[in-house]
Amino acid sequence: MSTGTLLAIIIPIVVVIALAAVAVSLLMRRRHLRERFGPEYERTVEGSDSRLAAERELRERERRHDALEIKPLPSVSRDRYTREWSSVQEEFVDRPEDAVHDADRLVTSLMHERGYPTEGFEQQMKDLSVEHGATLEHYRAAHEVETLSTRSKATTEQLRGAMVHYRALFDELLSDGGGRARPART
């Protein structure tokens, strides 16, 4: 066989193998992102111009998150937050709007103490999405009601729902510090 014939056989085989490797790599990366971000993966893809752009955004979130110093809470802090949450829940009976605002502040404080930046809701969502993608819808829903309540437009039922949603994220953030998460309830 001549060199030209060998090259004509070998080059296409190498190209096919290289393309297969790239395809497998992309599929594995996509699977990793889906598993890591949960429902946030699809939400990001739907809100993006393309799947590749969304995946690029999610990888950027991972890089930013990896640069953060997220730390577990000491048991003393966990106990303090648990007591503060109980006070916020008790406050709900007499002052539901105030309780929702306090729940928002408490979740933000907990995020800050764990090492998450708290410079704005959208950035908080992106930072939380890396490890807490499954509970982000709770945070979004709670934040929407909290925004409504600042304009006195939230019903008591919406406020109660916001407390349940805040509790879901609160428990997840608290349990990552070494405690056990409790089911979300008010």
Short mmCIF file of C-alpha atoms in Angstrom, two decimals:
data_model
loop_
_atom_site.label_atom_id
_atom_site.label_comp_id
_atom_site.label_asym_id
_atom_site.label_seq_id
_atom_site.Cartn_x
_atom_site.Cartn_y
_atom_site.Cartn_z
CA MET A 1 0.00 0.00 0.00
CA SER A 2 1.24 3.44 -0.79
CA THR A 3 1.68 6.21 1.71
CA GLY A 4 -1.12 8.19 0.07
CA THR A 5 -3.55 5.29 0.46
CA LEU A 6 -2.57 4.79 4.12
CA LEU A 7 -3.07 8.49 4.80
CA ALA A 8 -6.44 8.40 3.02
CA ILE A 9 -7.51 5.64 5.41
CA ILE A 10 -5.86 6.86 8.63
CA ILE A 11 -6.82 10.55 8.46
CA PRO A 12 -10.60 9.95 8.25
CA ILE A 13 -10.37 7.41 11.09
CA VAL A 14 -8.47 9.91 13.26
CA VAL A 15 -11.00 12.65 12.42
CA VAL A 16 -13.94 10.39 13.32
CA ILE A 17 -12.29 9.39 16.60
CA ALA A 18 -11.54 13.03 17.41
CA LEU A 19 -15.13 14.06 16.64
CA ALA A 20 -16.46 11.21 18.77
CA ALA A 21 -14.20 12.28 21.65
CA VAL A 22 -15.41 15.88 21.38
CA ALA A 23 -19.05 14.73 21.30
CA VAL A 24 -18.58 12.51 24.35
CA SER A 25 -16.83 15.34 26.18
CA LEU A 26 -19.67 17.76 25.42
CA LEU A 27 -22.27 15.23 26.54
CA MET A 28 -20.41 14.53 29.78
CA ARG A 29 -20.05 18.27 30.46
CA ARG A 30 -23.77 18.80 29.78
CA ARG A 31 -24.67 15.93 32.11
CA HIS A 32 -22.43 17.36 34.82
CA LEU A 33 -24.10 20.77 34.51
CA ARG A 34 -27.59 19.23 34.60
CA GLU A 35 -26.76 17.26 37.72
CA ARG A 36 -25.07 20.15 39.47
CA PHE A 37 -27.61 22.86 38.66
CA GLY A 38 -30.79 20.78 38.69
CA PRO A 39 -33.84 22.74 37.50
CA GLU A 40 -31.68 25.84 37.12
CA TYR A 41 -29.99 24.23 34.11
CA GLU A 42 -33.19 24.18 32.06
CA ARG A 43 -34.22 27.61 33.29
CA THR A 44 -30.89 29.06 32.17
CA VAL A 45 -31.08 27.31 28.80
CA GLU A 46 -34.64 28.62 28.24
CA GLY A 47 -33.53 32.16 29.07
CA SER A 48 -30.50 32.09 26.81
CA ASP A 49 -29.92 32.53 23.09
CA SER A 50 -28.51 29.02 22.81
CA ARG A 51 -27.70 25.95 24.86
CA LEU A 52 -23.98 26.60 24.39
CA ALA A 53 -24.32 30.17 25.70
CA ALA A 54 -26.31 28.91 28.69
CA GLU A 55 -23.73 26.25 29.44
CA ARG A 56 -20.97 28.84 29.17
CA GLU A 57 -22.88 30.98 31.71
CA LEU A 58 -23.27 28.02 34.07
CA ARG A 59 -19.56 27.16 33.83
CA GLU A 60 -18.78 30.80 34.64
CA ARG A 61 -21.01 30.53 37.71
CA GLU A 62 -19.05 27.44 38.74
CA ARG A 63 -15.74 29.28 38.35
CA ARG A 64 -17.00 32.23 40.41
CA HIS A 65 -18.42 29.89 43.05
CA ASP A 66 -15.19 27.91 43.25
CA ALA A 67 -13.33 31.15 44.00
CA LEU A 68 -15.62 31.90 46.96
CA GLU A 69 -14.75 30.76 50.44
CA ILE A 70 -17.99 28.97 51.32
CA LYS A 71 -17.70 27.59 54.80
CA PRO A 72 -19.81 25.53 57.16
CA LEU A 73 -21.36 27.25 60.13
CA PRO A 74 -20.08 26.58 63.60
CA SER A 75 -22.72 24.89 65.75
CA VAL A 76 -23.07 28.06 67.86
CA SER A 77 -24.04 30.05 64.76
CA ARG A 78 -26.37 27.30 63.58
CA ASP A 79 -28.14 27.34 66.93
CA ARG A 80 -28.39 31.14 66.87
CA TYR A 81 -29.90 31.10 63.36
CA THR A 82 -32.37 28.41 64.42
CA ARG A 83 -33.51 30.58 67.33
CA GLU A 84 -33.76 33.64 65.10
CA TRP A 85 -35.87 31.70 62.60
CA SER A 86 -38.21 30.64 65.41
CA SER A 87 -38.63 34.30 66.38
CA VAL A 88 -39.38 35.26 62.79
CA GLN A 89 -42.02 32.52 62.57
CA GLU A 90 -43.63 33.71 65.81
CA GLU A 91 -43.63 37.27 64.47
CA PHE A 92 -45.64 36.08 61.45
CA VAL A 93 -48.78 35.65 63.58
CA ASP A 94 -49.06 39.34 64.43
CA ARG A 95 -47.01 41.02 61.70
CA PRO A 96 -46.79 38.82 58.57
CA GLU A 97 -45.24 41.49 56.31
CA ASP A 98 -42.56 42.28 58.87
CA ALA A 99 -41.88 38.58 59.32
CA VAL A 100 -41.34 38.09 55.58
CA HIS A 101 -38.92 41.04 55.47
CA ASP A 102 -37.12 39.64 58.50
CA ALA A 103 -36.98 36.17 56.89
CA ASP A 104 -35.38 37.74 53.82
CA ARG A 105 -32.82 39.55 55.96
CA LEU A 106 -32.12 36.39 57.97
CA VAL A 107 -31.52 34.31 54.83
CA THR A 108 -29.24 37.03 53.47
CA SER A 109 -27.34 37.14 56.76
CA LEU A 110 -26.96 33.36 56.74
CA MET A 111 -25.69 33.46 53.16
CA HIS A 112 -23.17 36.14 54.11
CA GLU A 113 -21.90 34.20 57.12
CA ARG A 114 -21.49 31.07 54.97
CA GLY A 115 -19.33 33.12 52.57
CA TYR A 116 -21.74 33.98 49.77
CA PRO A 117 -21.60 37.52 48.42
CA THR A 118 -24.87 39.38 49.00
CA GLU A 119 -24.52 42.31 46.59
CA GLY A 120 -27.83 41.86 44.80
CA PHE A 121 -30.62 39.39 44.30
CA GLU A 122 -29.67 38.34 40.75
CA GLN A 123 -26.05 37.70 41.74
CA GLN A 124 -27.19 35.87 44.86
CA MET A 125 -29.30 33.62 42.64
CA LYS A 126 -26.35 32.88 40.38
CA ASP A 127 -24.03 32.15 43.29
CA LEU A 128 -26.57 29.93 45.04
CA SER A 129 -27.43 28.07 41.83
CA VAL A 130 -24.17 26.15 41.85
CA GLU A 131 -24.90 24.22 45.04
CA HIS A 132 -28.55 24.99 45.70
CA GLY A 133 -30.20 24.78 42.29
CA ALA A 134 -33.02 22.63 43.62
CA THR A 135 -34.18 25.28 46.09
CA LEU A 136 -33.75 28.36 43.91
CA GLU A 137 -37.41 28.38 42.88
CA HIS A 138 -38.26 28.70 46.56
CA TYR A 139 -35.99 31.73 46.85
CA ARG A 140 -37.38 33.31 43.67
CA ALA A 141 -40.97 32.84 44.82
CA ALA A 142 -40.22 34.20 48.30
CA HIS A 143 -38.41 37.21 46.86
CA GLU A 144 -41.31 38.03 44.53
CA VAL A 145 -43.73 38.07 47.47
CA GLU A 146 -41.28 40.07 49.57
CA THR A 147 -41.14 42.64 46.77
CA LEU A 148 -44.95 42.73 46.62
CA SER A 149 -45.16 43.17 50.38
CA THR A 150 -42.86 46.21 50.33
CA ARG A 151 -45.64 47.83 48.27
CA SER A 152 -48.32 46.35 50.58
CA LYS A 153 -49.73 44.27 47.71
CA ALA A 154 -49.19 40.76 49.08
CA THR A 155 -52.04 38.73 50.55
CA THR A 156 -51.66 36.90 53.83
CA GLU A 157 -51.66 33.60 51.93
CA GLN A 158 -48.85 34.84 49.67
CA LEU A 159 -46.90 35.96 52.74
CA ARG A 160 -47.41 32.55 54.36
CA GLY A 161 -46.13 30.92 51.14
CA ALA A 162 -43.10 33.21 51.17
CA MET A 163 -42.25 32.06 54.68
CA VAL A 164 -42.43 28.42 53.53
CA HIS A 165 -40.19 29.23 50.56
CA TYR A 166 -37.66 31.13 52.68
CA ARG A 167 -37.65 28.24 55.12
CA ALA A 168 -36.68 25.77 52.37
CA LEU A 169 -33.58 27.77 51.43
CA PHE A 170 -32.84 28.63 55.05
CA ASP A 171 -32.84 24.95 56.03
CA GLU A 172 -30.64 23.98 53.11
CA LEU A 173 -28.10 26.72 53.87
CA LEU A 174 -28.19 25.84 57.55
CA SER A 175 -27.80 22.09 56.99
CA ASP A 176 -24.78 22.57 54.72
CA GLY A 177 -23.06 23.77 57.85
CA GLY A 178 -23.25 20.29 59.30
CA GLY A 179 -26.76 20.13 60.75
CA ARG A 180 -29.76 18.23 59.45
CA ALA A 181 -32.29 19.99 57.27
CA ARG A 182 -35.87 20.06 58.47
CA PRO A 183 -38.79 20.03 56.06
CA ALA A 184 -39.99 23.48 55.00
CA ARG A 185 -43.03 24.57 57.02
CA THR A 186 -44.46 27.57 58.81
#
